[in-house]
Coordinates of C-alpha atoms in Angstrom, one line a residue:
Chain A
X1 CA 14.8 -19.4 7.8
X2 CA 11.4 -19.1 6.4
X3 CA 11.1 -15.5 7.0
X4 CA 14.1 -14.9 4.9
X5 CA 12.8 -17.2 2.2
X6 CA 9.6 -15.4 2.1
X7 CA 11.8 -12.3 0.6
X8 CA 14.4 -14.3 -1.0
X9 CA 12.5 -16.7 -3.0
X10 CA 10.2 -14.1 -5.0
X11 CA 13.2 -11.9 -5.4
X12 CA 15.3 -14.7 -7.3
X13 CA 12.2 -15.6 -9.1
X14 CA 12.1 -12.1 -10.3
X15 CA 16.0 -12.4 -11.2
X16 CA 15.5 -15.8 -13.0
X17 CA 12.5 -14.9 -15.2
X18 CA 14.5 -12.9 -17.8
X19 CA 17.1 -15.7 -17.8
X20 CA 14.5 -18.2 -18.5
X21 CA 13.1 -16.1 -21.1
X22 CA 16.4 -16.0 -22.8
X23 CA 16.2 -19.9 -23.3
X24 CA 12.7 -19.9 -24.9
X25 CA 9.4 -19.9 -23.7
X26 CA 9.2 -23.3 -22.5
X27 CA 11.0 -23.1 -19.3
X28 CA 9.1 -20.0 -18.6
X29 CA 5.7 -21.9 -18.7
X30 CA 7.1 -24.7 -16.8
X31 CA 8.6 -22.6 -14.0
X32 CA 6.2 -19.6 -13.8
X33 CA 3.4 -21.3 -11.9
X34 CA 5.8 -22.9 -9.7
X35 CA 7.1 -19.4 -8.6
X36 CA 3.8 -18.1 -8.3
X37 CA 2.8 -21.1 -6.1
X38 CA 6.1 -21.1 -4.1
X39 CA 5.9 -17.4 -3.3
X40 CA 2.3 -18.0 -2.1
X41 CA 3.2 -20.9 -0.1
X42 CA 6.3 -19.5 1.4
X43 CA 4.4 -16.2 2.3
X44 CA 1.8 -18.3 4.2
X45 CA 4.4 -20.1 5.8
X46 CA 6.0 -17.0 6.9
X47 CA 2.6 -15.9 8.3
X48 CA 2.1 -19.2 10.1
X49 CA 5.3 -19.2 11.7
X50 CA 4.9 -15.9 13.3
X51 CA 1.1 -16.2 14.4
X52 CA 1.6 -18.0 17.8
X53 CA 4.8 -16.4 18.8
X54 CA 7.4 -13.8 17.6
X55 CA 9.7 -15.5 14.8
X56 CA 12.8 -13.9 14.4
X57 CA 15.5 -14.0 11.6
X58 CA 18.8 -12.3 12.2
X59 CA 20.9 -11.3 9.3
X60 CA 24.5 -12.7 9.3
X61 CA 23.9 -13.6 13.0
X62 CA 24.1 -10.0 14.4
X63 CA 22.2 -9.2 17.3
X64 CA 19.0 -6.9 16.8
X65 CA 20.8 -3.8 17.9
X66 CA 23.9 -4.1 15.3
X67 CA 22.2 -5.8 12.4
X68 CA 19.2 -6.1 10.5
X69 CA 16.3 -8.3 11.9
X70 CA 13.2 -9.6 10.5
X71 CA 10.4 -9.9 13.2
X72 CA 7.0 -11.8 12.5
X73 CA 4.4 -11.3 15.1
X74 CA 0.4 -11.6 15.0
X75 CA 0.0 -8.1 13.2
X76 CA 2.5 -9.0 10.4
X77 CA 1.2 -12.5 9.9
X78 CA -2.5 -11.3 9.2
X79 CA -1.2 -8.9 6.9
X80 CA 1.1 -11.6 5.1
X81 CA -1.7 -13.8 5.0
X82 CA -3.6 -10.9 3.0
X83 CA -0.7 -10.2 0.7
X84 CA -0.3 -14.0 -0.1
X85 CA -4.1 -14.2 -0.9
X86 CA -4.2 -10.8 -2.8
X87 CA -1.1 -11.7 -4.9
X88 CA -2.0 -15.3 -5.5
X89 CA -5.5 -14.1 -6.8
X90 CA -4.1 -11.3 -9.1
X91 CA -1.6 -13.6 -10.1
X92 CA -4.0 -16.2 -11.3
X93 CA -6.2 -13.7 -13.0
X94 CA -3.3 -12.3 -15.1
X95 CA -2.0 -15.9 -15.5
X96 CA -5.3 -17.1 -16.9
X97 CA -5.6 -14.1 -19.0
X98 CA -2.3 -13.6 -20.6
X99 CA -0.2 -16.7 -20.0
X100 CA 3.5 -16.4 -19.9
X101 CA 3.8 -14.1 -22.8
X102 CA 4.3 -10.6 -21.0
X103 CA 7.2 -12.0 -18.9
X104 CA 8.1 -8.3 -17.9
X105 CA 5.0 -8.1 -16.1
X106 CA 6.1 -11.0 -13.8
X107 CA 9.4 -9.8 -12.9
X108 CA 7.9 -6.4 -11.7
X109 CA 5.1 -8.6 -9.9
X110 CA 7.6 -10.7 -8.1
X111 CA 9.6 -7.8 -7.2
X112 CA 6.6 -6.4 -5.8
X113 CA 5.6 -9.3 -3.7
X114 CA 9.1 -9.9 -2.4
X115 CA 9.6 -6.3 -1.1
X116 CA 5.9 -6.2 0.4
X117 CA 6.9 -9.4 2.3
X118 CA 10.1 -7.4 3.2
X119 CA 8.3 -4.4 4.5
X120 CA 5.7 -6.6 6.4
X121 CA 8.5 -8.7 8.0
X122 CA 11.3 -6.2 8.7
X123 CA 12.3 -4.9 12.4
X124 CA 14.4 -2.0 11.1
X125 CA 13.0 1.3 10.0
X126 CA 15.8 2.1 7.4
X127 CA 15.5 -1.4 5.9
X128 CA 11.4 -0.6 5.9
X129 CA 12.3 2.5 3.9
X130 CA 14.2 0.4 1.3
X131 CA 11.7 -2.3 0.8
X132 CA 9.2 0.4 0.7
X133 CA 10.7 2.4 -2.0
X134 CA 11.3 -1.1 -4.0
X135 CA 7.6 -1.9 -3.7
X136 CA 6.5 1.8 -4.7
X137 CA 8.8 1.7 -7.6
X138 CA 7.4 -1.8 -8.8
X139 CA 3.9 -0.3 -8.3
X140 CA 4.7 2.8 -10.3
X141 CA 5.9 0.6 -13.1
X142 CA 2.8 -1.9 -13.0
X143 CA 0.2 1.2 -13.1
X144 CA 2.1 2.5 -16.3
X145 CA 2.5 -1.2 -17.4
X146 CA 0.3 -0.9 -20.3
X147 CA 1.5 2.4 -21.7
X148 CA -1.6 4.0 -22.5
X149 CA -1.7 7.8 -22.2
X150 CA -3.9 7.3 -18.9
X151 CA -1.6 4.7 -17.3
X152 CA 1.5 6.9 -18.1
X153 CA 0.2 9.8 -16.5
X154 CA -1.4 8.0 -13.5
X155 CA 1.8 6.4 -13.2
X156 CA 3.7 9.9 -13.3
X157 CA 1.2 11.5 -10.7
X158 CA 1.5 8.2 -8.4
X159 CA 5.3 8.6 -8.8
X160 CA 5.8 12.1 -7.8
X161 CA 3.3 11.6 -4.8
X162 CA 4.9 8.5 -3.6
X163 CA 8.1 9.9 -3.8
X164 CA 7.3 12.8 -1.8
X165 CA 5.9 10.6 0.7
X166 CA 8.9 8.7 0.7
X167 CA 11.1 11.2 1.6
X168 CA 9.0 12.4 4.2
X169 CA 9.3 8.8 6.1
X170 CA 13.2 9.2 5.2
X171 CA 13.2 12.5 7.1
X172 CA 11.3 11.0 9.9
X173 CA 13.8 8.0 10.0
X174 CA 16.7 10.5 9.8
X175 CA 15.3 12.6 12.8
X176 CA 14.7 9.3 14.8
X177 CA 18.4 8.1 13.9
X178 CA 19.8 11.9 15.1
X179 CA 17.9 11.3 18.2
X180 CA 18.6 7.7 19.1
X181 CA 21.6 6.6 17.1
X182 CA 19.7 3.6 16.2
X183 CA 17.3 2.5 13.6
X184 CA 16.4 -0.8 15.0
X185 CA 12.7 -0.4 15.6
X186 CA 12.5 -2.1 19.1
X187 CA 15.6 -0.1 20.4
X188 CA 13.7 3.2 18.9
X189 CA 10.5 1.8 20.6
X190 CA 12.4 1.4 23.9
X191 CA 13.9 5.1 23.8
X192 CA 10.9 7.0 22.5
X193 CA 9.1 7.7 25.9
X194 CA 12.3 9.2 27.3
X195 CA 12.5 11.7 24.5
X196 CA 11.4 15.4 24.6
X197 CA 7.8 15.8 23.4
X198 CA 9.0 18.4 20.6
X199 CA 11.1 15.9 18.8
X200 CA 8.5 13.0 19.0
X201 CA 5.9 15.7 17.3
X202 CA 8.4 16.3 14.5
X203 CA 9.2 12.7 14.0
X204 CA 5.4 11.7 14.4
X205 CA 4.4 14.6 11.8
X206 CA 6.9 13.1 9.2
X207 CA 5.9 9.5 9.2
X208 CA 1.8 10.3 9.5
X209 CA 2.2 12.5 6.6
X210 CA 4.5 9.9 4.6
X211 CA 2.4 6.9 5.3
X212 CA -0.9 8.8 4.7
X213 CA 0.4 9.9 1.3
X214 CA 1.6 6.2 0.5
X215 CA -1.6 5.1 1.6
X216 CA -4.0 7.4 -0.1
X217 CA -5.8 8.9 2.9
X218 CA -8.2 12.2 1.9
X219 CA -6.3 15.2 1.7
X220 CA -3.3 13.3 -0.1
X221 CA -5.6 11.3 -2.2
X222 CA -5.3 12.8 -5.5
X223 CA -2.7 10.1 -7.2
X224 CA -5.2 7.0 -5.9
X225 CA -8.1 7.2 -8.1
X226 CA -6.0 7.8 -11.4
X227 CA -3.7 5.0 -10.5
X228 CA -6.0 2.5 -9.5
X229 CA -8.5 3.1 -12.5
X230 CA -6.1 3.5 -15.2
X231 CA -4.1 0.3 -14.3
X232 CA -4.9 -2.9 -15.9
X233 CA -7.5 -5.1 -14.1
X234 CA -5.3 -7.5 -12.1
X235 CA -2.9 -4.6 -11.4
X236 CA -5.9 -2.6 -10.0
X237 CA -7.1 -5.5 -7.8
X238 CA -3.3 -5.8 -6.5
X239 CA -3.2 -2.1 -5.9
X240 CA -6.4 -1.8 -4.1
X241 CA -6.4 -5.1 -2.3
X242 CA -2.9 -5.5 -1.2
X243 CA -0.4 -2.2 -1.9
X244 CA -2.4 0.3 0.1
X245 CA -2.6 -2.4 2.9
X246 CA 0.8 -2.4 3.2
X247 CA 1.0 1.3 3.9
X248 CA -1.7 0.9 6.5
X249 CA 0.4 -2.0 8.0
X250 CA 3.5 0.5 8.4
X251 CA 1.3 3.1 9.9
X252 CA -0.3 0.5 12.4
X253 CA 3.3 -0.6 13.3
X254 CA 4.8 2.7 13.4
X255 CA 2.1 4.8 15.3
X256 CA 1.7 1.7 17.9
X257 CA 5.4 1.0 18.3
X258 CA 6.5 4.4 18.6
X259 CA 4.1 6.5 19.7
X260 CA 1.7 4.3 21.7
X261 CA 3.1 5.0 25.0
X262 CA 5.0 8.4 24.2
X263 CA 2.6 10.4 22.4
X264 CA -0.8 9.3 22.1
X265 CA -2.4 12.4 20.5
X266 CA -1.0 10.6 17.2
X267 CA -4.2 8.4 17.3
X268 CA -6.5 11.7 17.2
X269 CA -4.9 12.9 14.2
X270 CA -5.1 9.4 12.4
X271 CA -8.9 9.3 13.6
X272 CA -9.4 12.7 12.1
X273 CA -7.8 11.5 8.9
X274 CA -9.8 8.7 8.8
X275 CA -13.0 10.6 9.3
X276 CA -12.1 12.9 6.4
X277 CA -11.1 10.2 3.9
X278 CA -14.2 8.3 5.0
X279 CA -16.6 11.2 3.9
X280 CA -14.5 12.6 1.1
X281 CA -14.1 9.4 -0.6
X282 CA -17.8 8.2 -0.5
X283 CA -18.7 11.6 -1.7
X284 CA -16.6 11.8 -4.4
X285 CA -17.5 8.3 -5.3
X286 CA -21.0 9.0 -5.5
X287 CA -20.4 11.5 -8.2
X288 CA -18.5 8.9 -10.6
X289 CA -19.6 7.8 -13.9
X290 CA -16.5 5.6 -14.6
X291 CA -17.1 2.2 -12.7
X292 CA -13.3 1.8 -11.9
X293 CA -13.0 5.4 -10.8
X294 CA -15.9 4.8 -8.4
X295 CA -14.3 1.6 -7.1
X296 CA -10.9 3.5 -6.8
X297 CA -12.9 6.4 -4.7
X298 CA -14.5 3.7 -2.5
X299 CA -11.0 2.4 -1.8
X300 CA -10.1 5.9 -0.3
X301 CA -13.3 5.5 1.8
X302 CA -12.4 2.3 2.9
X303 CA -8.9 3.3 3.8
X304 CA -11.0 5.8 6.2
X305 CA -12.7 3.0 8.1
X306 CA -9.3 1.2 8.6
X307 CA -7.6 4.4 9.9
X308 CA -10.8 5.2 12.3
X309 CA -10.0 1.4 13.5
X310 CA -6.3 2.3 14.1
X311 CA -6.8 5.9 15.5
X312 CA -9.0 4.1 18.5
X313 CA -5.8 2.9 19.7
X314 CA -7.2 0.3 21.5
X315 CA -7.1 -3.7 21.1
X316 CA -10.6 -3.9 19.8
X317 CA -10.0 -0.8 17.3
X318 CA -6.6 -2.4 15.9
X319 CA -8.4 -5.8 15.5
X320 CA -11.6 -4.2 13.8
X321 CA -9.0 -2.3 11.4
X322 CA -7.1 -5.4 10.7
X323 CA -10.2 -7.4 10.2
X324 CA -11.6 -4.8 7.9
X325 CA -8.2 -4.5 6.0
X326 CA -8.6 -8.5 5.1
X327 CA -12.2 -8.0 4.2
X328 CA -11.5 -5.2 2.1
X329 CA -8.8 -7.0 0.3
X330 CA -11.2 -9.8 -0.4
X331 CA -14.2 -7.4 -1.6
X332 CA -12.2 -4.9 -3.6
X333 CA -10.0 -7.1 -5.4
X334 CA -12.9 -9.1 -6.1
X335 CA -14.9 -6.1 -7.3
X336 CA -12.0 -4.8 -9.3
X337 CA -11.6 -8.0 -11.0
X338 CA -15.3 -8.5 -11.8
X339 CA -15.9 -4.9 -12.8
X340 CA -12.6 -4.6 -14.8
X341 CA -13.2 -8.0 -16.7
X342 CA -16.9 -6.8 -17.6
X343 CA -15.7 -3.4 -18.7
X344 CA -13.0 -5.1 -20.8
X345 CA -15.7 -7.3 -22.5
X346 CA -18.0 -4.7 -23.4
X347 CA -15.3 -2.0 -24.0
X348 CA -16.4 0.6 -21.9
X349 CA -16.3 2.0 -18.4
X350 CA -19.3 4.2 -18.4
X351 CA -21.8 3.1 -15.8
X352 CA -24.8 4.3 -18.0
X353 CA -23.9 2.1 -20.9
X354 CA -23.9 -1.2 -18.9
X355 CA -27.8 -1.2 -18.9
X356 CA -29.0 -4.9 -18.7
X357 CA -25.8 -6.5 -18.1
X358 CA -27.3 -8.9 -15.9
X359 CA -29.2 -10.7 -18.6
X360 CA -25.9 -11.2 -20.5
X361 CA -23.2 -12.0 -18.3
X362 CA -25.2 -13.7 -15.1
X363 CA -22.4 -15.1 -13.2
X364 CA -20.1 -12.1 -13.3
X365 CA -23.0 -9.7 -12.1
X366 CA -23.9 -11.8 -9.3
X367 CA -20.6 -12.0 -8.0
X368 CA -20.4 -8.3 -8.3
X369 CA -23.7 -8.1 -6.4
X370 CA -22.4 -10.1 -3.6
X371 CA -19.2 -8.2 -3.4
X372 CA -21.0 -4.8 -3.5
X373 CA -23.4 -5.7 -0.8
X374 CA -20.6 -6.9 1.3
X375 CA -18.7 -3.7 0.9
X376 CA -21.9 -1.7 1.6
X377 CA -22.2 -3.8 4.8
X378 CA -25.4 -5.9 4.4
X379 CA -25.6 -8.5 7.1
X380 CA -24.5 -11.3 7.4
X381 CA -21.5 -10.7 4.8
X382 CA -18.3 -9.7 6.0
X383 CA -18.4 -6.3 5.3
X384 CA -21.1 -5.7 7.9
X385 CA -19.3 -7.9 10.5
X386 CA -16.0 -5.6 10.4
X387 CA -17.9 -2.4 10.2
X388 CA -19.7 -3.7 13.2
X389 CA -16.6 -4.2 15.1
X390 CA -15.3 -0.6 13.9
X391 CA -18.5 0.9 15.4
X392 CA -18.4 -1.0 18.7
X393 CA -14.5 0.1 19.0
X394 CA -15.2 3.6 18.6
X395 CA -18.1 3.6 20.8
X396 CA -16.0 2.2 23.6
X397 CA -13.7 4.8 22.9
X398 CA -16.3 7.3 23.5
X399 CA -15.5 9.0 20.1
X400 CA -19.1 9.0 18.8
X401 CA -18.5 11.4 15.8
X402 CA -16.3 8.7 14.3
X403 CA -18.9 6.2 15.1
X404 CA -21.6 8.5 13.6
X405 CA -19.5 9.2 10.5
X406 CA -19.1 5.3 9.9
X407 CA -22.5 4.9 9.8
X408 CA -23.1 7.9 7.8
X409 CA -20.4 6.7 5.1
X410 CA -22.2 3.3 5.0
X411 CA -25.5 5.1 3.7
X412 CA -23.8 6.9 1.2
X413 CA -22.0 4.1 0.1
X414 CA -25.3 2.1 0.0
X415 CA -26.7 4.8 -2.6
X416 CA -23.8 4.6 -5.1
X417 CA -23.5 1.1 -5.1
X418 CA -27.4 0.7 -5.4
X419 CA -27.1 2.9 -8.6
X420 CA -24.8 0.9 -10.2
X421 CA -26.7 -2.4 -9.8
X422 CA -30.2 -0.6 -10.6
X423 CA -28.3 -0.1 -13.9
X424 CA -27.1 -3.8 -14.2
X425 CA -30.4 -5.2 -13.5
X426 CA -32.5 -2.6 -15.8
X427 CA -33.5 -4.6 -19.1
X428 CA -31.2 -3.5 -22.0
X429 CA -29.7 -4.8 -25.0
X430 CA -26.5 -4.4 -27.3
X431 CA -24.0 -7.0 -25.9
X432 CA -22.3 -9.9 -27.4
X433 CA -23.9 -13.0 -25.9
X434 CA -21.1 -14.8 -24.6
X435 CA -20.5 -15.7 -20.9
X436 CA -17.1 -14.8 -19.1
X437 CA -14.4 -17.7 -19.4
X438 CA -14.7 -20.2 -16.3
X439 CA -11.5 -19.5 -14.5
X440 CA -12.4 -15.9 -14.2
X441 CA -15.8 -16.5 -13.0
X442 CA -14.3 -19.3 -10.6
X443 CA -11.9 -16.5 -9.3
X444 CA -15.0 -13.9 -8.9
X445 CA -17.0 -16.7 -7.3
X446 CA -14.1 -17.6 -5.0
X447 CA -14.1 -14.0 -3.7
X448 CA -17.7 -13.9 -3.1
X449 CA -17.8 -17.2 -1.2
X450 CA -14.8 -16.0 1.0
X451 CA -17.2 -12.8 1.8
X452 CA -20.0 -15.0 2.8
X453 CA -17.8 -17.5 4.8
X454 CA -16.0 -14.6 6.7
X455 CA -19.2 -12.9 7.5
X456 CA -20.9 -16.1 9.0
X457 CA -17.6 -17.3 10.6
X458 CA -17.5 -15.0 13.4
X459 CA -21.0 -16.7 14.7
X460 CA -19.6 -20.1 14.9
X461 CA -15.8 -19.9 15.5
X462 CA -14.0 -17.4 17.8
X463 CA -12.4 -15.7 14.8
X464 CA -12.9 -12.4 16.2
X465 CA -11.2 -13.4 19.5
X466 CA -8.4 -14.3 17.4
X467 CA -8.2 -10.8 15.9
X468 CA -8.7 -9.1 19.3
X469 CA -5.6 -11.0 20.5
X470 CA -3.5 -9.9 17.5
X471 CA -4.6 -6.4 18.3
X472 CA -3.6 -6.3 22.2
X473 CA -0.4 -8.2 21.3
X474 CA 0.2 -5.2 18.9
X475 CA -0.4 -3.0 21.5
X476 CA 1.9 -4.6 23.7
X477 CA 5.2 -2.7 22.6
X478 CA 7.1 -4.1 25.9
X479 CA 6.7 -7.9 24.9
X480 CA 8.1 -7.0 21.3
X481 CA 11.0 -5.1 22.4
X482 CA 11.8 -7.9 24.8
X483 CA 11.3 -10.3 22.1
X484 CA 13.6 -8.7 19.7
X485 CA 16.6 -7.2 21.8
X486 CA 16.9 -10.0 24.5
X487 CA 17.3 -12.7 21.9
Chain B
X1 CA 27.7 24.8 13.8
X2 CA 25.7 21.7 13.8
X3 CA 22.5 23.7 14.1
X4 CA 23.1 25.4 11.3
X5 CA 23.7 22.4 9.2
X6 CA 20.4 21.0 10.3
X7 CA 18.7 24.1 9.4
X8 CA 20.1 23.9 5.9
X9 CA 19.1 20.5 5.4
X10 CA 15.7 21.3 6.2
X11 CA 15.7 24.5 4.2
X12 CA 16.5 22.5 1.0
X13 CA 13.9 20.0 1.7
X14 CA 11.7 22.6 1.8
X15 CA 12.6 24.4 -1.3
X16 CA 12.2 20.9 -2.9
X17 CA 8.5 20.6 -1.5
X18 CA 7.8 24.2 -2.7
X19 CA 9.2 23.4 -6.2
X20 CA 6.9 20.3 -6.4
X21 CA 3.9 22.1 -5.2
X22 CA 4.2 25.3 -7.3
X23 CA 5.9 24.7 -10.6
X24 CA 3.6 23.7 -13.3
X25 CA 6.4 22.3 -15.2
X26 CA 7.1 18.5 -14.9
X27 CA 10.6 18.8 -15.5
X28 CA 10.7 21.3 -12.8
X29 CA 8.6 18.9 -10.6
X30 CA 11.2 16.0 -11.1
X31 CA 14.2 18.6 -10.0
X32 CA 12.1 19.5 -7.0
X33 CA 12.0 15.7 -6.1
X34 CA 16.0 15.4 -6.5
X35 CA 16.2 18.6 -4.2
X36 CA 14.0 17.3 -1.6
X37 CA 16.2 14.1 -1.7
X38 CA 19.0 15.9 -1.2
X39 CA 17.9 17.8 1.8
X40 CA 17.0 14.6 3.6
X41 CA 20.5 13.0 2.8
X42 CA 22.1 16.0 4.1
X43 CA 20.3 15.6 7.4
X44 CA 21.2 12.0 7.6
X45 CA 25.1 12.8 6.8
X46 CA 25.2 15.4 9.5
X47 CA 23.8 12.9 11.9
X48 CA 27.0 11.0 11.7
X49 CA 29.3 14.3 12.4
X50 CA 31.3 14.6 15.4
X51 CA 33.4 17.6 16.2
X52 CA 37.1 16.8 15.6
X53 CA 36.2 13.5 14.7
X54 CA 38.6 10.9 12.6
X55 CA 37.9 8.8 10.1
X56 CA 36.5 5.5 11.3
X57 CA 39.8 3.4 10.4
X58 CA 41.5 0.7 12.6
X59 CA 44.6 2.6 14.0
X60 CA 42.5 5.3 15.4
X61 CA 43.4 8.4 17.2
X62 CA 40.5 10.1 19.1
X63 CA 36.9 10.0 18.5
X64 CA 35.7 8.7 15.2
X65 CA 32.8 9.9 13.3
X66 CA 29.5 7.7 12.9
X67 CA 30.1 5.8 9.4
X68 CA 26.6 4.4 9.5
X69 CA 24.8 7.3 8.1
X70 CA 27.0 7.2 4.8
X71 CA 25.9 3.6 4.2
X72 CA 22.2 4.8 4.6
X73 CA 22.7 7.8 2.2
X74 CA 24.4 5.8 -0.4
X75 CA 21.6 3.2 -0.5
X76 CA 19.0 6.3 -0.7
X77 CA 21.0 7.8 -3.3
X78 CA 20.4 4.8 -5.5
X79 CA 16.7 4.8 -4.4
X80 CA 16.5 8.3 -5.4
X81 CA 18.2 7.8 -8.7
X82 CA 15.9 4.8 -9.6
X83 CA 12.9 7.1 -8.5
X84 CA 14.1 10.0 -10.7
X85 CA 14.9 7.8 -14.1
X86 CA 11.7 6.3 -13.9
X87 CA 9.9 9.5 -13.5
X88 CA 12.2 11.0 -16.4
X89 CA 11.1 8.0 -18.5
X90 CA 7.5 8.8 -18.0
X91 CA 7.7 12.4 -18.6
X92 CA 9.5 11.4 -21.8
X93 CA 6.2 9.6 -22.7
X94 CA 4.0 12.2 -21.7
X95 CA 5.8 14.5 -24.0
X96 CA 5.6 12.2 -26.9
X97 CA 1.9 12.5 -26.7
X98 CA 1.3 16.2 -25.6
X99 CA 4.4 17.9 -27.1
X100 CA 4.9 19.9 -24.0
X101 CA 5.8 19.3 -20.4
X102 CA 3.5 21.9 -19.0
X103 CA 1.0 20.5 -16.5
X104 CA -1.7 23.3 -17.5
X105 CA -1.8 22.0 -21.2
X106 CA -1.9 18.4 -20.1
X107 CA -5.4 17.8 -18.7
X108 CA -5.8 14.3 -19.6
X109 CA -7.1 12.7 -16.5
X110 CA -9.8 14.8 -14.8
X111 CA -9.3 15.8 -11.3

């Protein structure tokens, strides 16, 4: 029940908002915070219900083979929690800044949240495609929401690339359906190992190309820097923090469930894509003068880190990838909110024009510094912990090239983040003397505090063992199949 | 028989992909998207084909065709239509600013 509600509640919120708007803004002011809070709590509840054991919801009472089923297991729980926190933070930020005025934004926002929860929960390949397209459409709309020419162009570019990716996923799903006559993911996983290799390769190629296009991995990354840098601040944080993570989740889910036993060479391809996007993203980021573009290219690189973890295909690798996804959500959402807010206040995104910002906006720049240090991987912050585990995973798998790339990428990222920070801390003049408003500072401080806490937590609590358990559970496809099909 | 239909579907899909990759006109890009979609949908529809099959209605004589792919196709058509509608809306917005839909003349965002 709770699984269904996690999708239904935001979806009906998106439907109700225009109706409330018809009856004046009072209802909207009253109900909008409730909707945001409700979506947050329900998503977290769905995450909690699936964390220990498999939680299932059958639509219309049909068994999994005949109907659509929602499955929450450890992997989807972690990503649901990630989505809840990322969406919540960006909702808070936007609500603080704009209030209830731009009600259309909230319609798209709740549509996005509902469909993301849908992708994370569904156990049916075609259903996943449908939710995927709803959330992509909402994301295109959010990118071009401000209707400036950059936003419109970036949205169009994102739309074309994203739709091409979607049709590749659809093609893969069609092949899988032709081969097995089913679209339930557990049933597909059960019948894939008996299939001829050529069929598997075609399906895997379609899926990997589709999901990489959607996630913005290196050879397919063209749209990502434009989309993430042209959108308004709250949307940039949401896109970089949560939306790409949902694509990563689908990649992990599909590659483990379908090709984990049947076609292990998929993981090598994912590793290569990861290494490419890591190096490419960092190299492109180091050449940027626009702070939001720099952060967007850094996202490409961080997707590379996560994909390397996925490509290891071991419990440690998956655990490190999931841990890094969570950390990246915190770091990059925080960075986009702080940097975006600073850029809005001083009305430029050029890094060179931000000289001496520290002496005028102490709180925001300090938060930015902590977050940048975390994403570079300064111990003992959370970025260091997850990168450490990623390196450990790739050394365990004896792919030293990937480990080298991880370390080398960190060096490049240190160079460009230090460039930004040195500009911030060089004395300079010419900014109006007013500190950002309290709530924004609080959100930024919360993000940086989370980064510190998550960095220290693995020393005191067995949080890493929790992630390893999630990873090994995600690898254990037999349990998944049994849990879904036999109930 | 069925092999030809598969090949046709993939051929159509590739035409759409080629259109998107090679044409510099935004309208042709959108047309390419719809062609790609049609290719993928054709493949799904052929998946339900049974040689000599009858419609899957209750007084049934002989083997029925698989009705599931048609439901998928209808859903996917709706999704494709909304994608294309949004794409065209954005193309109109781009055209209002630049008075052209030629990608070579629209160099707003740097690579």
